[in-house]
Amino acid sequence: MVTQTDEVVPAGSPVTGLDFAALVLRFGLGIIFFGHALQKLGWFKGGGYPTDIDSQADMVEFFGYSHTQLMAWLVTLTEAFSGALLLLGLFTPLAVAGAIGITWQFLGGLQWSAGLFGNDSMGGYEQTLGGFVGVAALGFIGAGRFSLDAILPIPSWLRGWRAGVAAVVLGLVVGTIVMIVFGNGLGGHAPF
């Protein structure tokens, strides 16, 4: 049985379903995070989503954050780098930490007060929870064989399930600090 370890997959070992699962998770989540960043830079329109940094600043203000221009750029750049790294399968634990921090901002912040499926004033956190869980799972299983992490000499501390645990914890800690310092805190409520 082939399992994910802290070591590189040995040459000649069989491809497993875990390799394909990691590829599907990486591409799906990477496209979402990278695409959301590109939307905020004016690449895509539609869906009521921010289409430039100013409308992203308005959105973070709606979510109760101060320093809205700084936060707009922080969210956009974190989504861009996390998404790109996920797509490439490069430094996956760092990408996971960034994506966890972003999803935690919504999940543990404003969306929490609306509940899993939402209330009369706003939608719930069910889709955000799906992204959070998917990114966390990817952190634990790693980028898989079809990634740059698998072929480049990546340091051992950036491999394996321990790196995934560290990435999830780092994303939660940094995300919580940002919510408390710049936002409405855990379980925050909208300023309306």
Tab-separated table of N, CA and C in Angstrom, residues 62 110 121-122 189-192:
chain	number	residue	atom	x	y	z
A	62	PHE	N	-18.127	46.243	4.169
A	62	PHE	CA	-19.414	45.616	4.465
A	62	PHE	C	-19.247	44.494	5.491
A	110	LEU	N	-18.161	36.997	9.716
A	110	LEU	CA	-19.517	37.460	9.438
A	110	LEU	C	-20.478	36.338	9.068
A	121	SER	N	-31.047	38.097	6.173
A	121	SER	CA	-30.205	39.214	5.743
A	121	SER	C	-28.992	38.797	4.921
A	122	MET	N	-28.562	37.554	5.040
A	122	MET	CA	-27.398	37.138	4.247
A	122	MET	C	-27.305	35.630	4.151
A	189	HIS	N	-20.635	40.401	13.412
A	189	HIS	CA	-21.908	40.758	12.792
A	189	HIS	C	-21.695	41.892	11.794
A	190	ALA	N	-22.503	41.881	10.787
A	190	ALA	CA	-22.417	42.926	9.762
A	190	ALA	C	-22.743	44.279	10.367
A	191	PRO	N	-22.093	45.348	9.877
A	191	PRO	CA	-22.347	46.684	10.398
A	191	PRO	C	-23.593	47.330	9.805
A	192	PHE	N	-24.651	46.566	9.557
A	192	PHE	CA	-25.892	47.135	8.990
A	192	PHE	C	-27.036	46.865	9.912
